Tab-separated table of C-alpha atoms and ligand atoms in Angstrom:
chain	number	residue	atom	x	y	z
A	1	MET	CA	-2.765	-95.601	-23.479
A	2	ALA	CA	-3.066	-93.925	-20.072
A	3	ASP	CA	-2.520	-97.343	-18.453
A	4	SER	CA	0.920	-97.941	-19.934
A	5	PRO	CA	4.037	-96.686	-18.220
A	6	LEU	CA	4.067	-93.897	-20.747
A	7	PRO	CA	4.985	-91.052	-18.426
A	8	LEU	CA	7.998	-92.985	-17.207
A	9	ALA	CA	9.241	-93.559	-20.782
A	10	LEU	CA	8.852	-89.837	-21.436
A	11	LEU	CA	10.581	-88.901	-18.196
A	12	CYS	CA	13.513	-91.203	-19.155
A	13	ALA	CA	13.749	-89.420	-22.483
A	14	LEU	CA	13.668	-86.054	-20.877
A	15	LYS	CA	15.955	-86.339	-17.854
A	16	PRO	CA	19.179	-86.368	-19.903
A	17	ARG	CA	17.884	-83.298	-21.825
A	18	LEU	CA	18.093	-80.962	-18.806
A	19	PRO	CA	21.288	-79.267	-19.949
A	20	ASP	CA	19.659	-78.568	-23.346
A	21	MET	CA	16.547	-77.265	-21.589
A	22	LEU	CA	18.681	-74.828	-19.617
A	23	ARG	CA	20.554	-73.730	-22.689
A	24	ILE	CA	17.316	-72.720	-24.410
A	25	LEU	CA	15.879	-71.336	-21.204
A	26	ARG	CA	18.867	-68.999	-21.023
A	27	ARG	CA	18.262	-67.992	-24.643
A	28	PHE	CA	14.588	-67.177	-23.895
A	29	VAL	CA	15.212	-65.322	-20.681
A	30	THR	CA	18.095	-63.242	-22.002
A	31	ALA	CA	15.745	-61.990	-24.771
A	32	GLU	CA	13.864	-59.488	-22.667
A	33	SER	CA	10.181	-59.141	-23.624
A	34	PRO	CA	8.222	-56.545	-21.706
A	35	SER	CA	4.584	-56.433	-22.751
A	36	LEU	CA	4.859	-52.787	-23.729
A	37	ASP	CA	8.145	-52.821	-25.668
A	38	ASN	CA	7.147	-54.175	-29.160
A	39	ALA	CA	10.639	-54.257	-30.605
A	40	ALA	CA	12.067	-56.194	-27.736
A	41	ALA	CA	9.050	-58.507	-27.588
A	42	ASN	CA	9.354	-59.277	-31.332
A	43	ARG	CA	13.030	-60.162	-30.974
A	44	CYS	CA	12.111	-62.612	-28.250
A	45	CYS	CA	9.242	-63.903	-30.440
A	46	SER	CA	11.727	-64.643	-33.229
A	47	ILE	CA	14.041	-66.558	-30.890
A	48	ILE	CA	11.166	-68.707	-29.568
A	49	ALA	CA	9.879	-69.287	-33.197
A	50	LYS	CA	13.285	-70.493	-34.259
A	51	GLU	CA	13.394	-73.205	-31.600
A	52	TRP	CA	9.966	-74.509	-32.531
A	53	ARG	CA	10.794	-74.498	-36.268
A	54	LYS	CA	13.611	-76.962	-35.562
A	55	LEU	CA	10.963	-79.558	-34.638
A	56	GLY	CA	9.490	-79.542	-38.164
A	57	VAL	CA	6.177	-78.119	-36.996
A	58	ASN	CA	4.099	-75.362	-38.598
A	59	VAL	CA	5.012	-72.046	-36.992
A	60	GLU	CA	2.877	-69.030	-37.808
A	61	ARG	CA	3.620	-65.574	-36.645
A	62	ILE	CA	0.433	-63.554	-36.091
A	63	ALA	CA	1.584	-59.998	-36.616
A	64	GLN	CA	0.383	-57.294	-34.187
A	65	LYS	CA	0.505	-53.609	-34.710
A	66	HIS	CA	0.606	-52.365	-31.108
A	67	ARG	CA	2.047	-55.408	-29.310
A	68	GLY	CA	4.611	-58.122	-29.943
A	69	ASP	CA	3.486	-60.751	-32.420
A	70	HIS	CA	1.674	-63.865	-31.264
A	71	LEU	CA	2.968	-67.301	-32.180
A	72	ARG	CA	0.871	-70.236	-33.233
A	73	VAL	CA	2.558	-73.570	-33.553
A	74	THR	CA	0.627	-76.470	-35.025
A	75	TYR	CA	1.662	-80.082	-34.725
A	76	THR	CA	-0.252	-82.855	-36.428
A	77	ALA	CA	1.298	-86.245	-35.842
A	78	ASP	CA	-1.262	-88.093	-37.871
A	79	LYS	CA	-1.439	-85.925	-40.986
A	80	SER	CA	-4.436	-87.769	-42.392
A	81	ARG	CA	-7.207	-86.830	-39.958
A	82	PRO	CA	-6.589	-85.617	-36.462
A	83	ALA	CA	-9.492	-86.481	-34.179
A	84	GLY	CA	-9.823	-83.028	-32.652
A	85	GLN	CA	-7.511	-80.410	-31.173
A	86	LEU	CA	-5.621	-79.714	-27.967
A	87	LEU	CA	-4.528	-76.260	-27.054
A	88	VAL	CA	-1.309	-75.495	-25.133
A	89	LEU	CA	-1.412	-71.905	-23.960
A	90	GLY	CA	1.082	-69.456	-22.606
A	91	HIS	CA	2.611	-66.040	-22.956
A	92	TYR	CA	6.207	-64.888	-23.569
A	93	ASP	CA	5.747	-61.282	-22.312
A	94	THR	CA	7.029	-60.353	-18.924
A	95	VAL	CA	6.371	-57.538	-16.432
A	96	TYR	CA	10.046	-56.486	-16.432
A	97	GLU	CA	11.262	-53.406	-18.331
A	98	SER	CA	14.030	-53.701	-20.897
A	99	GLY	CA	17.402	-53.508	-19.131
A	100	THR	CA	16.274	-55.475	-16.079
A	101	LEU	CA	18.786	-58.141	-16.935
A	102	ALA	CA	21.561	-55.821	-15.820
A	103	ARG	CA	20.458	-56.137	-12.223
A	104	MET	CA	18.892	-59.566	-12.339
A	105	PRO	CA	20.874	-61.564	-14.920
A	106	PHE	CA	20.163	-65.127	-15.900
A	107	ARG	CA	22.020	-67.314	-13.519
A	108	ILE	CA	21.917	-70.872	-12.113
A	109	SER	CA	22.804	-71.466	-8.497
A	110	GLY	CA	21.775	-73.975	-5.846
A	111	GLY	CA	19.453	-75.854	-8.181
A	112	LYS	CA	17.593	-72.775	-9.136
A	113	ALA	CA	17.665	-70.659	-12.321
A	114	TYR	CA	17.000	-66.981	-11.969
A	115	GLY	CA	15.998	-64.253	-14.352
A	116	PRO	CA	13.139	-61.902	-15.336
A	117	GLY	CA	10.126	-63.829	-16.461
A	118	ILE	CA	11.800	-67.174	-15.986
A	119	PHE	CA	9.032	-68.631	-13.785
A	120	ASP	CA	6.223	-66.564	-15.318
A	121	MET	CA	6.540	-68.114	-17.737
A	122	LYS	CA	9.475	-68.739	-20.054
A	123	ALA	CA	10.419	-71.999	-18.427
A	124	GLY	CA	6.887	-73.162	-19.190
A	125	ILE	CA	7.507	-72.556	-22.942
A	126	VAL	CA	10.750	-74.496	-22.663
A	127	GLN	CA	8.950	-77.403	-21.016
A	128	ALA	CA	6.329	-77.478	-23.723
A	129	LEU	CA	9.073	-77.395	-26.385
A	130	PHE	CA	10.757	-80.434	-24.827
A	131	ALA	CA	7.456	-82.157	-24.271
A	132	LEU	CA	6.998	-82.165	-27.982
A	133	LYS	CA	10.589	-83.217	-28.590
A	134	ALA	CA	10.104	-86.163	-26.227
A	135	LEU	CA	6.925	-87.248	-28.049
A	136	GLN	CA	8.807	-87.218	-31.280
A	137	GLN	CA	11.763	-89.054	-29.752
A	138	VAL	CA	9.760	-91.940	-28.277
A	139	LYS	CA	7.524	-91.907	-31.393
A	140	LEU	CA	4.309	-91.261	-29.591
A	141	ARG	CA	1.723	-89.675	-31.819
A	142	PRO	CA	-1.017	-87.629	-30.235
A	143	ARG	CA	-4.222	-88.463	-31.977
A	144	LYS	CA	-5.269	-84.866	-31.924
A	145	ARG	CA	-3.828	-81.812	-33.542
A	146	VAL	CA	-1.839	-79.866	-30.984
A	147	VAL	CA	-1.789	-76.104	-31.181
A	148	PHE	CA	0.716	-74.175	-29.009
A	149	LEU	CA	-0.155	-70.514	-28.620
A	150	TRP	CA	2.468	-68.124	-27.283
A	151	THR	CA	1.105	-64.632	-26.815
A	152	SER	CA	2.649	-61.281	-26.129
A	153	ASP	CA	0.256	-59.377	-23.821
A	154	GLU	CA	-1.006	-61.615	-20.971
A	155	GLU	CA	0.576	-59.462	-18.353
A	156	ILE	CA	-1.444	-56.443	-19.427
A	157	GLY	CA	-4.859	-58.048	-19.861
A	158	SER	CA	-4.579	-59.927	-23.185
A	159	GLU	CA	-6.387	-57.293	-25.187
A	160	SER	CA	-4.762	-58.195	-28.456
A	161	SER	CA	-4.717	-61.936	-27.968
A	162	ARG	CA	-8.039	-62.706	-26.334
A	163	ARG	CA	-9.962	-63.395	-29.593
A	164	LEU	CA	-7.238	-65.602	-30.882
A	165	ILE	CA	-7.144	-67.503	-27.664
A	166	GLU	CA	-10.909	-67.925	-27.605
A	167	THR	CA	-11.047	-68.977	-31.261
A	168	GLU	CA	-8.450	-71.676	-30.747
A	169	ALA	CA	-10.048	-72.780	-27.482
A	170	ARG	CA	-13.430	-73.283	-29.207
A	171	ARG	CA	-11.789	-75.696	-31.646
A	172	SER	CA	-10.178	-77.606	-28.813
A	173	ASP	CA	-11.224	-80.456	-26.601
A	174	ALA	CA	-8.872	-79.395	-23.776
A	175	VAL	CA	-6.622	-76.504	-22.897
A	176	PHE	CA	-3.346	-76.912	-21.010
A	177	VAL	CA	-2.000	-73.628	-19.597
A	178	LEU	CA	1.699	-73.358	-18.905
A	179	GLU	CA	1.469	-70.616	-16.312
A	180	PRO	CA	3.590	-71.228	-13.231
A	181	SER	CA	2.506	-73.803	-10.725
A	182	PHE	CA	2.036	-72.749	-7.093
A	183	GLY	CA	4.461	-73.243	-4.229
A	184	PRO	CA	7.433	-75.525	-3.833
A	185	ARG	CA	5.330	-78.556	-4.372
A	186	GLY	CA	4.195	-77.236	-7.760
A	187	LEU	CA	0.399	-77.310	-7.231
A	188	LEU	CA	-1.753	-77.017	-10.311
A	189	LYS	CA	-4.280	-74.245	-10.450
A	190	THR	CA	-7.719	-75.871	-10.670
A	191	ALA	CA	-9.603	-72.712	-9.829
A	192	ARG	CA	-8.897	-69.021	-10.352
A	193	LYS	CA	-10.760	-66.050	-9.054
A	194	GLY	CA	-12.540	-63.723	-11.400
A	195	VAL	CA	-10.765	-60.373	-11.436
A	196	GLY	CA	-11.841	-56.788	-12.052
A	197	ALA	CA	-11.455	-53.140	-11.116
A	198	ALA	CA	-13.954	-50.408	-10.296
A	199	GLU	CA	-13.584	-46.691	-9.688
A	200	LEU	CA	-15.538	-44.597	-7.244
A	201	PHE	CA	-15.622	-40.958	-8.004
A	202	VAL	CA	-17.041	-38.400	-5.565
A	203	GLN	CA	-17.903	-34.837	-6.374
A	204	GLY	CA	-18.357	-32.667	-3.304
A	205	ARG	CA	-18.189	-28.859	-2.861
A	206	ALA	CA	-15.132	-26.844	-1.854
A	207	SER	CA	-15.375	-24.277	0.858
A	208	HIS	CA	-13.222	-22.583	3.533
A	209	ALA	CA	-12.764	-25.090	6.237
A	210	GLY	CA	-12.654	-22.391	8.956
A	211	LEU	CA	-14.987	-19.648	7.750
A	212	ALA	CA	-17.766	-21.570	6.007
A	213	PRO	CA	-17.571	-25.255	6.736
A	214	GLU	CA	-21.285	-25.657	6.468
A	215	GLU	CA	-21.174	-24.610	2.826
A	216	GLY	CA	-18.776	-27.366	1.834
A	217	VAL	CA	-19.412	-31.017	0.993
A	218	ASN	CA	-16.357	-33.024	1.834
A	219	ALA	CA	-15.655	-35.522	-0.961
A	220	ILE	CA	-13.033	-37.383	1.077
A	221	HIS	CA	-15.410	-37.930	4.025
A	222	GLU	CA	-18.002	-39.219	1.554
A	223	LEU	CA	-15.460	-41.523	-0.099
A	224	ALA	CA	-14.266	-42.786	3.327
A	225	ALA	CA	-17.826	-43.592	4.304
A	226	GLN	CA	-18.349	-45.557	1.126
A	227	LEU	CA	-15.062	-47.441	1.585
A	228	THR	CA	-15.906	-48.386	5.145
A	229	ARG	CA	-19.154	-49.820	3.862
A	230	ILE	CA	-17.518	-51.628	0.990
A	231	GLU	CA	-14.828	-53.151	3.148
A	232	LEU	CA	-17.572	-55.137	4.932
A	233	TRP	CA	-18.346	-56.955	1.581
A	234	ASN	CA	-15.094	-58.906	1.882
A	235	ASP	CA	-15.784	-62.522	2.517
A	236	ALA	CA	-12.709	-64.677	2.757
A	237	ARG	CA	-14.735	-67.842	3.198
A	238	ARG	CA	-16.446	-67.323	-0.176
A	239	GLY	CA	-13.303	-66.038	-1.750
A	240	VAL	CA	-14.626	-62.513	-2.318
A	241	SER	CA	-12.071	-59.745	-1.876
A	242	ILE	CA	-12.442	-56.064	-2.520
A	243	ASN	CA	-9.535	-53.723	-1.918
A	244	ALA	CA	-9.163	-49.989	-2.413
A	245	ASP	CA	-5.651	-49.871	-3.955
A	246	ILE	CA	-5.536	-46.249	-4.889
A	247	VAL	CA	-7.115	-43.215	-3.333
A	248	GLN	CA	-6.827	-39.645	-4.353
A	249	GLY	CA	-8.562	-36.485	-3.265
A	250	GLY	CA	-8.484	-32.960	-1.944
A	251	THR	CA	-6.306	-30.056	-2.863
A	252	ARG	CA	-4.811	-28.452	0.348
A	253	THR	CA	-5.419	-27.925	4.016
A	254	ASN	CA	-8.004	-25.270	4.854
A	255	VAL	CA	-10.065	-26.244	1.839
A	256	ILE	CA	-12.862	-28.768	2.063
A	257	ALA	CA	-12.139	-31.448	-0.451
A	258	GLU	CA	-14.126	-31.038	-3.644
A	259	ARG	CA	-13.188	-34.302	-5.277
A	260	ALA	CA	-11.978	-37.769	-4.330
A	261	ARG	CA	-11.631	-41.040	-6.074
A	262	ALA	CA	-10.748	-44.643	-5.262
A	263	VAL	CA	-9.770	-47.546	-7.465
A	264	LEU	CA	-10.926	-50.926	-6.221
A	265	ASP	CA	-9.421	-54.311	-6.933
A	266	LEU	CA	-12.244	-56.885	-7.201
A	267	ARG	CA	-11.908	-60.633	-6.894
A	268	ALA	CA	-14.382	-63.489	-6.547
A	269	VAL	CA	-14.465	-67.253	-7.076
A	270	ARG	CA	-18.080	-67.580	-8.156
A	271	PRO	CA	-19.725	-65.752	-11.030
A	272	SER	CA	-22.766	-65.192	-8.825
A	273	ASP	CA	-20.630	-63.352	-6.311
A	274	MET	CA	-19.094	-61.247	-9.150
A	275	ARG	CA	-22.541	-60.187	-10.266
A	276	ARG	CA	-23.575	-59.498	-6.670
A	277	VAL	CA	-20.541	-57.236	-6.002
A	278	GLU	CA	-21.237	-55.375	-9.215
A	279	ARG	CA	-24.936	-54.885	-8.295
A	280	ARG	CA	-23.949	-53.588	-4.899
A	281	LEU	CA	-21.477	-51.134	-6.376
A	282	ARG	CA	-24.114	-49.828	-8.739
A	283	ALA	CA	-26.591	-49.440	-5.824
A	284	LEU	CA	-24.258	-47.242	-3.771
A	285	ARG	CA	-25.815	-43.870	-2.907
A	286	PRO	CA	-24.168	-40.846	-1.269
A	287	VAL	CA	-24.276	-40.654	2.512
A	288	HIS	CA	-23.534	-36.938	2.764
A	289	LYS	CA	-26.100	-34.471	1.635
A	290	GLY	CA	-24.980	-32.711	-1.576
A	291	ALA	CA	-22.320	-35.300	-2.505
A	292	LYS	CA	-22.432	-36.890	-5.928
A	293	LEU	CA	-21.150	-40.441	-6.430
A	294	GLN	CA	-20.204	-42.134	-9.686
A	295	VAL	CA	-19.229	-45.777	-10.008
A	296	THR	CA	-17.605	-47.281	-13.173
A	297	GLY	CA	-15.897	-50.608	-13.969
A	298	GLY	CA	-16.545	-54.152	-12.846
A	299	PHE	CA	-15.229	-57.666	-13.339
A	300	ASP	CA	-13.380	-58.224	-16.668
A	301	ARG	CA	-11.702	-61.646	-16.197
A	302	PRO	CA	-14.043	-64.501	-15.502
A	303	PRO	CA	-13.186	-67.002	-12.827
A	304	LEU	CA	-11.894	-70.454	-13.667
A	305	GLU	CA	-14.293	-72.870	-11.990
A	306	ARG	CA	-13.005	-76.137	-10.554
A	307	LYS	CA	-15.638	-78.213	-12.240
A	308	ILE	CA	-14.058	-77.207	-15.620
A	309	CYS	CA	-10.712	-78.651	-14.523
A	310	ALA	CA	-11.745	-81.646	-12.414
A	311	ALA	CA	-11.480	-84.385	-14.983
A	312	LEU	CA	-8.220	-83.153	-16.483
A	313	PHE	CA	-6.699	-82.774	-13.075
A	314	ALA	CA	-7.632	-86.350	-12.187
A	315	ARG	CA	-5.898	-87.578	-15.233
A	316	ALA	CA	-2.825	-85.422	-14.644
A	317	LYS	CA	-2.628	-86.789	-11.125
A	318	PHE	CA	-2.910	-90.331	-12.401
A	319	LEU	CA	-0.126	-89.770	-14.965
A	320	ALA	CA	2.094	-87.991	-12.444
A	321	LYS	CA	1.714	-90.895	-9.979
A	322	GLN	CA	3.340	-93.174	-12.582
A	323	MET	CA	6.458	-90.996	-12.369
A	324	ASN	CA	6.238	-90.968	-8.535
A	325	LEU	CA	5.368	-87.337	-8.705
A	326	PRO	CA	2.778	-86.250	-6.154
A	327	LEU	CA	0.446	-83.679	-7.683
A	328	GLY	CA	-1.686	-81.271	-5.715
A	329	GLU	CA	-4.042	-78.450	-6.603
A	330	CYS	CA	-4.990	-75.002	-5.393
A	331	THR	CA	-7.178	-71.966	-6.094
A	332	ALA	CA	-5.223	-68.992	-7.446
A	333	GLY	CA	-6.226	-65.424	-6.623
A	334	GLY	CA	-5.053	-64.061	-9.959
A	335	GLY	CA	-6.575	-64.596	-13.375
A	336	SER	CA	-4.859	-65.932	-16.476
A	337	ASP	CA	-5.749	-66.603	-20.075
A	338	GLY	CA	-6.977	-69.954	-18.825
A	339	SER	CA	-9.848	-68.056	-17.266
A	340	PHE	CA	-11.052	-67.040	-20.730
A	341	THR	CA	-10.963	-70.611	-22.094
A	342	GLY	CA	-12.549	-72.028	-18.951
A	343	ALA	CA	-15.338	-69.469	-19.189
A	344	LEU	CA	-16.180	-70.920	-22.646
A	345	GLY	CA	-16.736	-74.271	-20.934
A	346	ILE	CA	-13.603	-75.858	-22.473
A	347	PRO	CA	-11.830	-78.169	-20.006
A	348	THR	CA	-8.808	-76.187	-18.895
A	349	LEU	CA	-5.924	-77.238	-16.689
A	350	ASP	CA	-3.793	-74.301	-15.478
A	351	GLY	CA	-0.462	-74.041	-13.630
A	352	LEU	CA	1.218	-76.819	-15.651
A	353	GLY	CA	4.298	-74.749	-16.122
A	354	ALA	CA	7.400	-74.314	-13.985
A	355	VAL	CA	7.901	-74.962	-10.369
A	356	GLY	CA	9.515	-72.068	-8.556
A	357	ASP	CA	8.610	-68.776	-6.931
A	358	GLY	CA	8.908	-64.986	-6.956
A	359	ALA	CA	6.813	-64.150	-9.995
A	360	HIS	CA	6.953	-60.426	-10.738
A	361	SER	CA	9.746	-59.867	-8.219
A	362	ASP	CA	13.460	-59.443	-8.385
A	363	HIS	CA	14.138	-62.960	-7.087
A	364	GLU	CA	12.013	-64.860	-9.611
A	365	TYR	CA	13.391	-68.433	-10.057
A	366	VAL	CA	12.576	-71.963	-11.124
A	367	PHE	CA	13.710	-75.290	-9.598
A	368	ILE	CA	15.629	-76.673	-12.539
A	369	HIS	CA	15.370	-80.300	-11.580
A	370	THR	CA	11.625	-80.253	-11.798
A	371	MET	CA	11.635	-79.251	-15.463
A	372	PRO	CA	12.006	-82.706	-17.092
A	373	ALA	CA	9.163	-84.196	-15.026
A	374	ARG	CA	6.840	-81.275	-15.712
A	375	ALA	CA	7.639	-81.574	-19.444
A	376	ALA	CA	6.979	-85.331	-19.239
A	377	LEU	CA	3.637	-84.666	-17.564
A	378	LEU	CA	2.568	-82.321	-20.360
A	379	ALA	CA	3.766	-84.799	-22.997
A	380	ALA	CA	1.827	-87.585	-21.342
A	381	LEU	CA	-1.336	-85.474	-21.156
A	382	LEU	CA	-1.005	-84.624	-24.883
A	383	ALA	CA	-0.378	-88.251	-25.819
A	384	SER	CA	-3.260	-89.637	-23.802
A	385	SER	CA	-5.924	-87.037	-24.711
B	1	LIG	ZN1	1.892	-65.465	-16.488
């Protein structure tokens, strides 16, 4: 099937649908869905569910108490016996608070569509919706059951959705993640760094800085010494980065600081480097006599390793070529839910979503003319898997 001009047929079906795609994109973006606002998120969830129901697929709403509901859409073209499962994964929550639309409304200008969460990743959900529509239109029947999972808490660590994601992934032969692609050329993300956070807490001893400095133990000096040491662990070549993103300490001038803390952002490409950074953090000992040092935390999102994606990427590239679409790849510094599925050893291809830029910023946008081709690529992947 992969040898036929299938992607082109899908692209031809999808190109005239761009106005419809934009109409639904507007609908999704104007339903604000911050991860932490359940009522708003659930309204958005209903709007997304409604569009999928129109396709005659099975739409289940998985109710959540503390977050917006998750949405599981199941499509079985060959009702008798699907030969496995494919998972299409994404999230509908955004990092923008309710009311953000007032200052960054949905708008289309100069070939770009703007709005909160449009790139990360509501346009991706629209592309998936139209990918399925196109398959139905050209009467292509994926041999496998296709499960689309739209979750509500990716932007805050996927606590309520992780088990669901992992359960569906284990049943699947491949996972396609509709997170945004990278850069104006829309690179797919074939590797992602593992991500974590650690906290260093230093307990020193307060004392008068002028009268009795020798009786104090300066927690800030101790913390600074530790951070200077930790900074040297950064290794750009191996993709290891450790950054102190928050520091706090001390009370006032004249008083030797009794306490100080730092929160570190941890990133690494290889699991072995993740473990190494964690070991080194645990092995830290105070430099200043009398100081106490406590280290907590570590990596919590596994890396997505390239070998997990390689075969899927090769196929995506092959299919894209048939639409005259050059397709590149990159390593992303951030994690996604694809990191969870990849860590289970399930072939995972990430960054299949929108082409655009400005995720998590006030100029977030997508290139609208790329949407039909990206939808066609996903449809071709589903049909040929
Ligand atoms: Zn995202």
